XYZ file of C-alpha atoms in Angstrom:
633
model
C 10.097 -1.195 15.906
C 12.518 1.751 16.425
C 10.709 5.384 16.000
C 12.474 8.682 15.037
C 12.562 9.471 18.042
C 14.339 6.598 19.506
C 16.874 7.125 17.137
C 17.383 10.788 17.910
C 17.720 10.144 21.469
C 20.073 7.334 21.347
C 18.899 5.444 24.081
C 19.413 8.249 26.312
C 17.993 8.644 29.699
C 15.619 10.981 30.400
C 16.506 13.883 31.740
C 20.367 13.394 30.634
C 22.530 15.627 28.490
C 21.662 15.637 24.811
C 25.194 15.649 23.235
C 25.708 17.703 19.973
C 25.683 14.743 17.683
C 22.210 13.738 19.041
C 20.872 17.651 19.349
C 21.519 17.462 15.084
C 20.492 14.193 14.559
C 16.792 15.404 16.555
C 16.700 18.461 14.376
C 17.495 16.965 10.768
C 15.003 14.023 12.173
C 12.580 17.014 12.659
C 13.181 18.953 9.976
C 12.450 16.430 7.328
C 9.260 15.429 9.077
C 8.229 19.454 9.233
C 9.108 19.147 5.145
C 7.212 15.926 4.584
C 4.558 17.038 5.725
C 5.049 20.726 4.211
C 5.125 19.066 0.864
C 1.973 17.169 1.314
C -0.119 19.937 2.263
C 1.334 21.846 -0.899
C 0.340 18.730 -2.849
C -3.434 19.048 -1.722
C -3.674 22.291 -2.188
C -2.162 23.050 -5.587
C -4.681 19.892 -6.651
C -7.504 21.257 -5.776
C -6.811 24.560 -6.892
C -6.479 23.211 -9.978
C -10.145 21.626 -9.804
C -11.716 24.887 -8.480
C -9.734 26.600 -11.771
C -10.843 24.231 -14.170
C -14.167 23.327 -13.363
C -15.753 26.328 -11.500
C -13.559 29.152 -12.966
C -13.030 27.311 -16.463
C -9.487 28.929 -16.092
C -7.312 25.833 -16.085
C -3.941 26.885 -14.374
C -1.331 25.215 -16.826
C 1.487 24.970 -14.434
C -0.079 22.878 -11.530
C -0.094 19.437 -12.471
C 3.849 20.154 -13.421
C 4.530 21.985 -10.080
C 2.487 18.913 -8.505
C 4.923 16.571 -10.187
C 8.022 18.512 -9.086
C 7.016 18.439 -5.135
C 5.852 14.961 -5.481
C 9.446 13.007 -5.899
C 10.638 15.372 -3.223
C 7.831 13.923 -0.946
C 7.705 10.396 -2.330
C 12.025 10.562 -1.829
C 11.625 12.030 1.946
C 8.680 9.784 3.031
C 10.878 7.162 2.414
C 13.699 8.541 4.503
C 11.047 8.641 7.013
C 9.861 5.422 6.865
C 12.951 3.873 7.382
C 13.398 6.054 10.257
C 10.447 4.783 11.723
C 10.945 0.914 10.720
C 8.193 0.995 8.425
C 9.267 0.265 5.446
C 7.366 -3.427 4.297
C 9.273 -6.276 5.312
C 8.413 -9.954 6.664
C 9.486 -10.538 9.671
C 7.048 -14.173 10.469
C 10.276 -16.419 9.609
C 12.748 -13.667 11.683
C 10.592 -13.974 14.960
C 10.676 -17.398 15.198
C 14.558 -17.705 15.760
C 16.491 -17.224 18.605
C 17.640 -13.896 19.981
C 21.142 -14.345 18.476
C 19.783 -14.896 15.149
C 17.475 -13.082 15.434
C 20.250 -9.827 16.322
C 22.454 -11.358 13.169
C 19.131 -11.035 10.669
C 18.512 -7.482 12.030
C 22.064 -7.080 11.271
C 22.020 -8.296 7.774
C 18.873 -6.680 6.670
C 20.255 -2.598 8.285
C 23.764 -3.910 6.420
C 21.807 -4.656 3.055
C 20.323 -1.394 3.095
C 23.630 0.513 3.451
C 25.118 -1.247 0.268
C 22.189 -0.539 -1.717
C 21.699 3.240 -0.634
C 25.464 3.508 -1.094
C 25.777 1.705 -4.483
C 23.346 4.225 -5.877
C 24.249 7.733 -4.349
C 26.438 8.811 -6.871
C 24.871 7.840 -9.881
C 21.572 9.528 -8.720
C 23.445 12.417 -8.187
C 24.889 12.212 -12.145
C 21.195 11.574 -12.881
C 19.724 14.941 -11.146
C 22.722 17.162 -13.291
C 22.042 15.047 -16.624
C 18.485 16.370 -15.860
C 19.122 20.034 -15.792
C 19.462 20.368 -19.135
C 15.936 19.764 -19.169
C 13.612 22.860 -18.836
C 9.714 21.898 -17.714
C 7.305 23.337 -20.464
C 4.953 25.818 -18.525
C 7.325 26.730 -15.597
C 10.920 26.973 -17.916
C 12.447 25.053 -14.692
C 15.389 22.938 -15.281
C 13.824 19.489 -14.342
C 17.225 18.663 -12.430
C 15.433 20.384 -9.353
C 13.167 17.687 -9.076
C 15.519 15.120 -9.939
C 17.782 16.675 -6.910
C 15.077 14.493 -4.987
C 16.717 11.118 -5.155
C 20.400 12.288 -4.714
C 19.114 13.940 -1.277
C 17.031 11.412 -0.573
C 19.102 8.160 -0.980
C 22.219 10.321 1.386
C 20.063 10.666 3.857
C 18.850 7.039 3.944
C 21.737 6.009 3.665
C 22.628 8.470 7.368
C 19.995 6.592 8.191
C 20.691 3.184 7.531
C 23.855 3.289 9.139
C 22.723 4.862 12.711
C 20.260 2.285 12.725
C 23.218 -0.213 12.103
C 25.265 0.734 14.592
C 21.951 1.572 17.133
C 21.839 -2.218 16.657
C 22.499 -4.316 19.519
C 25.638 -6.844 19.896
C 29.117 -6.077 18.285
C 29.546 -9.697 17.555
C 26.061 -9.868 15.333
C 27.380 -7.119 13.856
C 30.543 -8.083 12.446
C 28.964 -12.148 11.621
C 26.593 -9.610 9.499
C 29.593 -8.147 7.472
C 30.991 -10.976 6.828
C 27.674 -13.029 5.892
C 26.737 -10.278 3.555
C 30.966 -9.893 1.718
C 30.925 -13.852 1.448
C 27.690 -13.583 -0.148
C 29.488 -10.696 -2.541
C 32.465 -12.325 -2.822
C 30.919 -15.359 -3.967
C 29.222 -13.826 -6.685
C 31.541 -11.948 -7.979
C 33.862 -15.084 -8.557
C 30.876 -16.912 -9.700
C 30.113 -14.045 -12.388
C 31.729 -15.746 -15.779
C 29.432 -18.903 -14.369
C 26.405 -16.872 -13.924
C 27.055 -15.307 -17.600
C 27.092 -18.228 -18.891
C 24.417 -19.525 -17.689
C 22.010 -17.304 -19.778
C 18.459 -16.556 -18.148
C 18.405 -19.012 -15.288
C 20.621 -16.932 -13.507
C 17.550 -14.817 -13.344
C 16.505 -17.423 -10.333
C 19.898 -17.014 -8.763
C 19.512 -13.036 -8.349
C 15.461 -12.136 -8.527
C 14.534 -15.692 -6.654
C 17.038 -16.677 -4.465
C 18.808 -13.036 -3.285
C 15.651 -11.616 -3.390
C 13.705 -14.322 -1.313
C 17.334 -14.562 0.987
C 17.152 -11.032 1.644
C 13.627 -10.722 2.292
C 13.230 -13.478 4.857
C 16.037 -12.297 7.204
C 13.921 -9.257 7.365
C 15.215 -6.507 4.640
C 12.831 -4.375 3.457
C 10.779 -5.833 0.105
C 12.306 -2.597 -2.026
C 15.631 -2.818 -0.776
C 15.539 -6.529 -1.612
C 14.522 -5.642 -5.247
C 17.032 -2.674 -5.624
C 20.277 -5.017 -3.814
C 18.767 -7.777 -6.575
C 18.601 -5.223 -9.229
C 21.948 -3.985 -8.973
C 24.070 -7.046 -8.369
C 22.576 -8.334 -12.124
C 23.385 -5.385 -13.506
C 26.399 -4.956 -12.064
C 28.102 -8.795 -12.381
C 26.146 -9.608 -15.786
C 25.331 -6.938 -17.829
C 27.459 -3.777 -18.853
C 24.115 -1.519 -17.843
C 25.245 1.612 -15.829
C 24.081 1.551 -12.488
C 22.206 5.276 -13.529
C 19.728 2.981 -15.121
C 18.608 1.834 -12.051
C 18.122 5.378 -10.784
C 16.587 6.518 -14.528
C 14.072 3.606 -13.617
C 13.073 4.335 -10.449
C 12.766 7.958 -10.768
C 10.132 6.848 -14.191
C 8.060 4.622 -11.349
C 8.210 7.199 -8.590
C 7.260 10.430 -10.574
C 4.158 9.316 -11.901
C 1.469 11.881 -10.685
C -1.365 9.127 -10.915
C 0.600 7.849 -7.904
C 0.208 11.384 -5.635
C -3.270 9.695 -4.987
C -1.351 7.433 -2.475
C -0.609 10.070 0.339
C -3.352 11.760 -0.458
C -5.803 8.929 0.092
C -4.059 7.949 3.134
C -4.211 11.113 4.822
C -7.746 11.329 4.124
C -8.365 8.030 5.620
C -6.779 9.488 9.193
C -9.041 12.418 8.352
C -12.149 10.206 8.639
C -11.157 8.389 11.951
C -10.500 12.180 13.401
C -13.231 13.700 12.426
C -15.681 10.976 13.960
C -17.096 10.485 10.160
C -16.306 6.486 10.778
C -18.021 6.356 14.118
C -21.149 7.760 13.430
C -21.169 5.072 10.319
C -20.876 2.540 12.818
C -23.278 3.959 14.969
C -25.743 4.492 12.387
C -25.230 0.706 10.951
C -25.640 -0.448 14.609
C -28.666 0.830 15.839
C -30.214 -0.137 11.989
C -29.195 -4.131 12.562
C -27.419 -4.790 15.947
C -30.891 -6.431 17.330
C -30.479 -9.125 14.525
C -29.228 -11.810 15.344
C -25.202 -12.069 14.129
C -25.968 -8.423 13.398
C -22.892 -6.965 14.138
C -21.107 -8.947 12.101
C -23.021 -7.796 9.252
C -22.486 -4.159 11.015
C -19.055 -5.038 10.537
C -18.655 -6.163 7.037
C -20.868 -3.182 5.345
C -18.471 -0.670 7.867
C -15.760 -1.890 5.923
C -17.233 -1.707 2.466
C -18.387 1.715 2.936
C -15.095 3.054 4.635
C -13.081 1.322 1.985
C -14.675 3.810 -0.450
C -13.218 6.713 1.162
C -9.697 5.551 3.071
C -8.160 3.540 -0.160
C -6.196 2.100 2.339
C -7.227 -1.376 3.369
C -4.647 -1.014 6.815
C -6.895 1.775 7.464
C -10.278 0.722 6.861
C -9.313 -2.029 9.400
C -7.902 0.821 11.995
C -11.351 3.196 11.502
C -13.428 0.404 11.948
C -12.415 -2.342 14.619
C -11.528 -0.461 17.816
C -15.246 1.588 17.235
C -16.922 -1.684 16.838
C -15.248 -4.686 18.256
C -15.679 -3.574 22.252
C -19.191 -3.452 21.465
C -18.928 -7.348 19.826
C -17.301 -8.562 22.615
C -19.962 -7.481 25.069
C -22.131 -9.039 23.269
C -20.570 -12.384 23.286
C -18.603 -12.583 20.029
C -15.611 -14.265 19.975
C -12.176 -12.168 19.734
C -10.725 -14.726 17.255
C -13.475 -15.225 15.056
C -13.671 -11.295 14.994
C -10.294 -11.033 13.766
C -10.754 -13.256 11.229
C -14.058 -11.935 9.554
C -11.950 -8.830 9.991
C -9.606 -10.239 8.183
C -11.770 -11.525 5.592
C -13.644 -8.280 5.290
C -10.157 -6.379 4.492
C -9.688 -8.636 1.420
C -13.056 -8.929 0.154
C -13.037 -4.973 -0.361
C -9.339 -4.655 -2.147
C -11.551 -4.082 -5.470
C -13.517 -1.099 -4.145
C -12.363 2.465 -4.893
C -10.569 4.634 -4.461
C -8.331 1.369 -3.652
C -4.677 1.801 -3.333
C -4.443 -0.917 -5.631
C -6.453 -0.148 -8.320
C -4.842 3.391 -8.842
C -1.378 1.507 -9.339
C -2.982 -1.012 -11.793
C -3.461 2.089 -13.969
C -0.279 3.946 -13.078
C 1.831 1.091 -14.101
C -0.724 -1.023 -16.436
C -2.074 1.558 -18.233
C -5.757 1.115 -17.589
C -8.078 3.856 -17.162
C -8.692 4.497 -13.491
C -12.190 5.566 -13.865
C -12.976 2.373 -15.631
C -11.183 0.450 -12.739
C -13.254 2.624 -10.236
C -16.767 2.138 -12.101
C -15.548 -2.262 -12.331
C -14.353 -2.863 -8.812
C -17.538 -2.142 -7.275
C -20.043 -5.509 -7.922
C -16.733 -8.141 -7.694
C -17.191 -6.768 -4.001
C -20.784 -6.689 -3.769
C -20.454 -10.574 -5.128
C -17.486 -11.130 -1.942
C -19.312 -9.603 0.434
C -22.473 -11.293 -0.084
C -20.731 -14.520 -0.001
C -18.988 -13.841 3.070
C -22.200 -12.578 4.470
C -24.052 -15.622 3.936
C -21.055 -17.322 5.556
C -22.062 -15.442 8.621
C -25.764 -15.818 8.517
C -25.016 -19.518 8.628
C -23.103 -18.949 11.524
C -24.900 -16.679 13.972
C -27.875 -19.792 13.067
C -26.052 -21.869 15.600
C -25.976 -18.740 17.920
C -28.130 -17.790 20.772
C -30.894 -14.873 20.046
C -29.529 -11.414 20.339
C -29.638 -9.777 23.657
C -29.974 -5.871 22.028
C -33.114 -4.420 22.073
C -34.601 -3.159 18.449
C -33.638 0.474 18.247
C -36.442 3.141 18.346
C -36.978 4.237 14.855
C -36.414 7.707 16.506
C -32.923 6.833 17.399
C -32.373 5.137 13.345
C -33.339 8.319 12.260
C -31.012 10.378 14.260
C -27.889 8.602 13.713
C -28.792 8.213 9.938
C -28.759 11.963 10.002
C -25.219 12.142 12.057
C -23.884 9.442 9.472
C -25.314 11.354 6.430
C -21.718 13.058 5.367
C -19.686 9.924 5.730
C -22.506 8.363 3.918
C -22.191 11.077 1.105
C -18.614 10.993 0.807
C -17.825 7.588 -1.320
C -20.549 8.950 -3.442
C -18.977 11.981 -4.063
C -15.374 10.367 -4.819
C -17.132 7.913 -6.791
C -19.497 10.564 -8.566
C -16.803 12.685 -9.125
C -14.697 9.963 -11.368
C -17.337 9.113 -13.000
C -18.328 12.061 -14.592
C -15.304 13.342 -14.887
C -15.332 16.297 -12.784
C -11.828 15.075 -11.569
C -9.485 12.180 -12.074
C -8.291 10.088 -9.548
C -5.924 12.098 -8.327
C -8.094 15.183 -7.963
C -10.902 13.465 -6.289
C -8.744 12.514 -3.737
C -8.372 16.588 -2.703
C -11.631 16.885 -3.058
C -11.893 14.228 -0.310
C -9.847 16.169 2.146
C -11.410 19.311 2.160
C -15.185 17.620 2.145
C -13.774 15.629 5.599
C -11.393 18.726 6.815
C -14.939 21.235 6.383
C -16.758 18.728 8.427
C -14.141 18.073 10.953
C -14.020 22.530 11.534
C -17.899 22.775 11.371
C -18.246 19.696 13.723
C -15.527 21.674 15.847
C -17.185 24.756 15.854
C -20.236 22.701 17.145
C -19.026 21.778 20.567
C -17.838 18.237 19.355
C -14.389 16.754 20.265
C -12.540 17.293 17.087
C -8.777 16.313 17.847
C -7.106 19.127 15.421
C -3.986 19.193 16.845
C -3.264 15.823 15.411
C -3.185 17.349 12.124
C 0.805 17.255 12.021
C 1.253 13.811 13.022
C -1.813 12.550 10.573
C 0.576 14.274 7.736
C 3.714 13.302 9.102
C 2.615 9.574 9.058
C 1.326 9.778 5.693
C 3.672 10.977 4.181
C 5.762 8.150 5.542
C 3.435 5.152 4.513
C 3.430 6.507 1.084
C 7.079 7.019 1.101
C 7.193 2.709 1.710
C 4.545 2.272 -1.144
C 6.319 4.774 -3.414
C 9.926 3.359 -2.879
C 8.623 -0.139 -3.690
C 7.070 0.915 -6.743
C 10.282 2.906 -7.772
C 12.550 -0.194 -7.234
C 10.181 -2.504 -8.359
C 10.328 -0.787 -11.375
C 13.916 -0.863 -11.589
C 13.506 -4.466 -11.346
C 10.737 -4.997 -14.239
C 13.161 -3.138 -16.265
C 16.281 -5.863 -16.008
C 14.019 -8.542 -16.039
C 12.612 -7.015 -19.425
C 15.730 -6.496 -21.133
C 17.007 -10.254 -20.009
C 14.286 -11.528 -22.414
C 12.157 -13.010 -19.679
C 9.119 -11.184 -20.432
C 8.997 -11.851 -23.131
C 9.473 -15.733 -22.439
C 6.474 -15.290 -19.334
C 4.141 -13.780 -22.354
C 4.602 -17.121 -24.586
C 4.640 -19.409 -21.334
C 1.703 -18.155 -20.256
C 0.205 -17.806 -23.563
C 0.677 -22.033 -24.105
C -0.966 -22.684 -20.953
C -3.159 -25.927 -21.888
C -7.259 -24.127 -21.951
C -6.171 -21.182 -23.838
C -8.287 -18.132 -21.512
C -9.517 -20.557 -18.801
C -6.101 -22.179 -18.181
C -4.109 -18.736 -18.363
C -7.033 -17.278 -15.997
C -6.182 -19.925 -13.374
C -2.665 -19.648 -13.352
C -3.135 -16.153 -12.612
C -5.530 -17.187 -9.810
C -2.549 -19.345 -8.056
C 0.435 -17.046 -9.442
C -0.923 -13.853 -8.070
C -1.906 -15.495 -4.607
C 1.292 -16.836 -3.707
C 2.724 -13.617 -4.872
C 0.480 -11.772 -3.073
C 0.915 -13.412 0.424
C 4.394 -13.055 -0.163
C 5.082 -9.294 -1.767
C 1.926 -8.032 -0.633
C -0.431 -6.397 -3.726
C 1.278 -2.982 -4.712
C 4.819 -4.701 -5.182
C 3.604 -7.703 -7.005
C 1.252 -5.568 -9.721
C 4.305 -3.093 -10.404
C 6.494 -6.314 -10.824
C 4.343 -8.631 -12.887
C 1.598 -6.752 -13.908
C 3.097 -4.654 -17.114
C 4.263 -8.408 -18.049
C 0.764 -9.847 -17.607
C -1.444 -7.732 -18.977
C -0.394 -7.551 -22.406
C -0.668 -11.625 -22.190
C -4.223 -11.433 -21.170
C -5.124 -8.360 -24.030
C -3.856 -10.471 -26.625
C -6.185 -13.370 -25.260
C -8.668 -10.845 -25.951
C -9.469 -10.723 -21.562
C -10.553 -7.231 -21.077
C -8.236 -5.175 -19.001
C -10.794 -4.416 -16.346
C -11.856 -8.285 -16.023
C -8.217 -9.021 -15.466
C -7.511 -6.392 -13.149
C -10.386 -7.291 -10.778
C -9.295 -11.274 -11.186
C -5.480 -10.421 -10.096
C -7.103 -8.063 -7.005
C -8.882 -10.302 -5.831
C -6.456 -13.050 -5.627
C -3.702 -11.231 -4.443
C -6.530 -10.219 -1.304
C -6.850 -14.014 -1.099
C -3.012 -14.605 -0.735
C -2.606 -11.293 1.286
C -5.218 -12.281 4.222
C -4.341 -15.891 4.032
C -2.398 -17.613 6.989
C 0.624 -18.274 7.324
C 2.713 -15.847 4.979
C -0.150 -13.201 4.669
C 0.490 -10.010 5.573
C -2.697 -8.491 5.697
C -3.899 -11.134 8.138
C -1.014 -10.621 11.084
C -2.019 -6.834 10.670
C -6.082 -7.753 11.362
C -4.702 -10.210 14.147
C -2.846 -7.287 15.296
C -5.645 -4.552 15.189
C -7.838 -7.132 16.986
C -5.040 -7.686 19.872
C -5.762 -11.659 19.312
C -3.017 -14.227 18.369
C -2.818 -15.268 14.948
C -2.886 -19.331 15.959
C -6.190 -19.112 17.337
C -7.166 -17.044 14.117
C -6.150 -19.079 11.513
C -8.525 -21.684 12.196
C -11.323 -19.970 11.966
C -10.210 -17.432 9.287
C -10.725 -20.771 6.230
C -14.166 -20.714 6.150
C -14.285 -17.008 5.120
C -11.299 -17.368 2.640
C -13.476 -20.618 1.363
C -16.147 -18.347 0.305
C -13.571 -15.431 -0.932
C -12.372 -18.233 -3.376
C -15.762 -18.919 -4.364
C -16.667 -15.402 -5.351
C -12.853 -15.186 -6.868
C -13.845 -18.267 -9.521
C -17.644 -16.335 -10.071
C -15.848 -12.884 -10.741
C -13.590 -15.017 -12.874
C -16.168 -16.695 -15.145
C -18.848 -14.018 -15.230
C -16.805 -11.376 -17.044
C -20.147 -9.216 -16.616
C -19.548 -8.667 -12.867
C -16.781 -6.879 -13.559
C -17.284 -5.181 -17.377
C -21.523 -4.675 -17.187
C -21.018 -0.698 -16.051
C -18.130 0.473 -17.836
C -20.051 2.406 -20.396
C -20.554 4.915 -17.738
C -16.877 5.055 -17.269
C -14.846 7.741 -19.216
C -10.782 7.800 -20.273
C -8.727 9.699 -18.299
């Protein structure tokens, strides 16, 4: 993976003359960073301002949530920039790794090549979108709404700056130029075959959204800029749809301010690593069962289901909790592999539990009430984890006794008392939803300053509080959300053309006819949504299919909330399952073990993850039994 930095430096030796081209390329690297992150911190604080106004003043300031929505495409638009400055944009790259270094250099190629086409292709008519917008004044601030718009013009040219440095940065003149012409015989072709691919009605659906997309994605583009290259070759070769639909589209996806829960729940989960919240949880869960025997593994899986309350970010809860816990394991005999893959297990088991990444887009995109997802995603994962915890009592069985002494009940007490914020915190998001002192968004402020207060009071303390880390915490959030953003934009784009081809419609009556009328559609969501989930990973595939799917399951009278938690928990299946699944290279990787060794072991878990998937299923209760306490936002 390239960083920014790289990239600003050229390769350069150190100590060696920066050259003026490289001194500007460093400062517009670091200037969109300082602004990222800028923007973010304006984001938290005009939220929670806007709590303290409402609720404690009863003063509501009119123009926040509109000023919040302004700032947020600029930051959703420039974390993007970042992220593909920093190669982390989401891509698969299992089929890439396994080639040769040639091909490997052409795929690189290819993928930095289909990014420049796409970027370029939609420049100008986001900048005809931003002035089309000024003619458009915001209600409480009189703003011309062509200011935020401005966003994706100034975004997509500088990712576009972007995408070609990193082309030419690129090793090997020769892959270089086999990648220009690979990717003009792929356009050429198409563009001869367009009165073909007219005529062929709605199967050439399958020849741009199955085959370009799945092409592009497996020599390594990035999964958005595999949608948007998708999006606007259809449009372009067989429709007469302006390209500014594309950009009209993605703006829609991007600017939802449900969504500014996504940085903000991702900086807050590099708040609680900082500020030592996660480690006292461990230590507190430790010295309360590590004499048991298996006992850390147990340690391991309720870590995970409390941190997943607070982070939202399943990448995180993984970070927080296995470097605190899995030296200690290891010590203690537990095999590396096996811990990866309850780790692995334990990431997918808790993709239902709020404030989950997921479940916020669900009800961005689906249009079903967050709250209500919050208040229904909490006993499909009490039914996973208890399954997967049984899994490991049956297991440490066959073990030898545990060597750890019983802790003192003086030393339980004390490190109950350390862990009592972090243990107070997912109440207080989840409390907070619930009774509808904030939304989603909101709450997610509120989350920040509770960990920031602790992190300055545990400062002020004596305690090793890493401040200064601040910056980077934001910088990198903002770019992780700039990924997930950009995918939903583009995957919005993409809903949108497959809409108006008709084939939603024809995927509502197909699935609709499925032989077992509920049952039978229920199960073909089961399989649908875990191939799609190994494959797109769970944000990309819900904006995709899920405003197609869920009016199919309302009219077969499945409750929205039911459905939601049945889709979650089978894209978690798909995304933690060897050998396509995301989610389980990135607990392989966290656990510094290979992913062969792994996937053996990682079945038995996902065996009882499919159980609990067909009980969550069939027992619409688990999911639907609290949602009276739930309220509408």
């Amino acid at each position: 993976m390239q960083t920014s930095q790289t990239l600003a430096q050229g390769g350069s030796q150190a100590g060696a003359p920066i050259s003026p081209a490289r001194a500007v390329s460093r400062a517009v690297i670091h200037l969109v960073e300082f602004a990222a992150a800028a923007l973010l911190v304006a984001e938290v604080g005009i939220l929670l301002c806007g709590v303290i106004w409402r609720y404690a003043l009863d003063s509501p300031l009119v123009w926040s949530d509109e000023l919040a929505s302004a700032l947020f495409s600029w930051l959703a638009m420039l974390g993007s920039v970042l992220a593909l400055l920093r190669g982390e944009h989401m891509k698969m790259t299992a089929v890439v790794k396994r080639w040769s270094p040639a091909w490997q250099a052409w795929a690189q190629s290819v993928a930095s090549l289909v990014v420049c086409v796409f970027v370029a292709m939609i420049v100008v008519p986001a900048a005809h979108h931003a002035s089309g917008q000024m003619e458009i004044s915001t209600p409480a601030l009189d703003m011309p709404d062509g200011w935020r718009a401005m966003a994706l013009p100034v975004g997509a040219a500088l990712m576009f700056c972007v995408a070609v440095a990193r082309m030419l940065a690129l090793p090997g003149i020769r892959a270089r130029i086999a990648a220009i012409v690979t990717v003009g015989a792929v356009a050429v072709a198409l563009w001869l075959a367009a009165p073909a691919l007219l005529a062929m009605g709605n199967l050439n659906l399958l020849v741009f959204f199955v085959a370009l997309v799945a092409g592009a994605i497996v020599v390594g583009t990035p999964i958005a800029f595999a949608f948007g290259i998708a999006t606007v070759s259809y449009l372009t070769l067989v429709t007469h749809a302006p390209l500014g639909i594309v950009v009209s589209r993605m703006d829609e996806g991007m600017a939802n301010l449900v969504l500014l829960a996504v940085p903000v729940f991702v900086l807050l989960g590099s708040l609680l690593e900082m500020s030592g919240l996660a480690r006292s949880l461990i230590d507190f869960m430790c010295a309360l069962l590590g004499h048991v025997r298996g006992g850390l593994q147990f340690v391991l899986l309720g870590a995970i289901f409390l941190v997943s309350g607070i982070s939202g970010s399943k990448a995180a809860d993984m970070a927080a909790v296995a470097p605190a816990l899995f030296p200690e394991m290891r010590k203690r005999g537990s095999d590396p592999e096996e811990l990866a893959a309850l780790l692995a297990a334990s990431g997918a088991m808790t993709e239902t539990i709020p404030p989950s990444l997921v479940l916020i887009t669900i009800g961005a995109v689906c249009g079903v009430s967050i709250s209500a997802l919050f208040v229904g995603g909490l006993m499909p994962a009490v039914v996973a984890t208890l399954l997967i915890g049984a899994v490991c009592w049956l297991r440490a069985r066959r073990e030898s006794a545990a060597s750890a002494a019983r802790a003192p009940f003086a030393q339980i007490a004390r490190t109950f008392v350390v862990a009592l914020p972090a243990l107070v915190l997912p109440v207080l998001i989840r409390v907070a939803v619930v009774e509808g002192i904030a939304t989603a968004t909101e709450v997610s402020t509120l989350g920040v300053a509770y960990t920031l207060l602790f992190a300055l009071a545990a400062r002020a303390a004596g305690k090793p509080v890493p401040l200064r880390r601040l910056y980077r915490m934001l910088v990198d959030a903002a770019a992780l959300s700039g990924a997930i953003l950009l995918i939903i934009g583009l995957a919005t784009s993409m809903a949108w053309a497959l809409t108006r081809s008709g084939f939603s419609g024809q995927l509502v009556d197909m699935m609709q006819s499925v032989p077992g009328g509920k049952t039978g559609f229920l199960l073909v969501t089961i399989v649908c949504f875990a191939i799609l989930g190994s494959v797109l990973e769970g944000i990309p595939a819900i904006v995709l299919f899920g405003p197609l799917l869920f009016p199919a399951a309302h009219a077969l009278h499945i409750n929205d909330v039911h459905y939601a938690m049945v889709v979650i928990l089978a894209m978690g299946l798909g995304l933690f399952a060897p050998p396509f699944g995301v989610g389980f290279y990135a607990a392989c990787a966290i656990g510094k073990v290979s992913p062969d060794g792994v996937g053996r072991r990682v079945w038995r878990y996902l065996l009882a993850l499919l159980v609990a998937l067909v009980v969550v299923t069939f027992v619409p209760w688990i999911s639907t039994g609290f949602l009276s306490a739930a309220p509408s936002f």
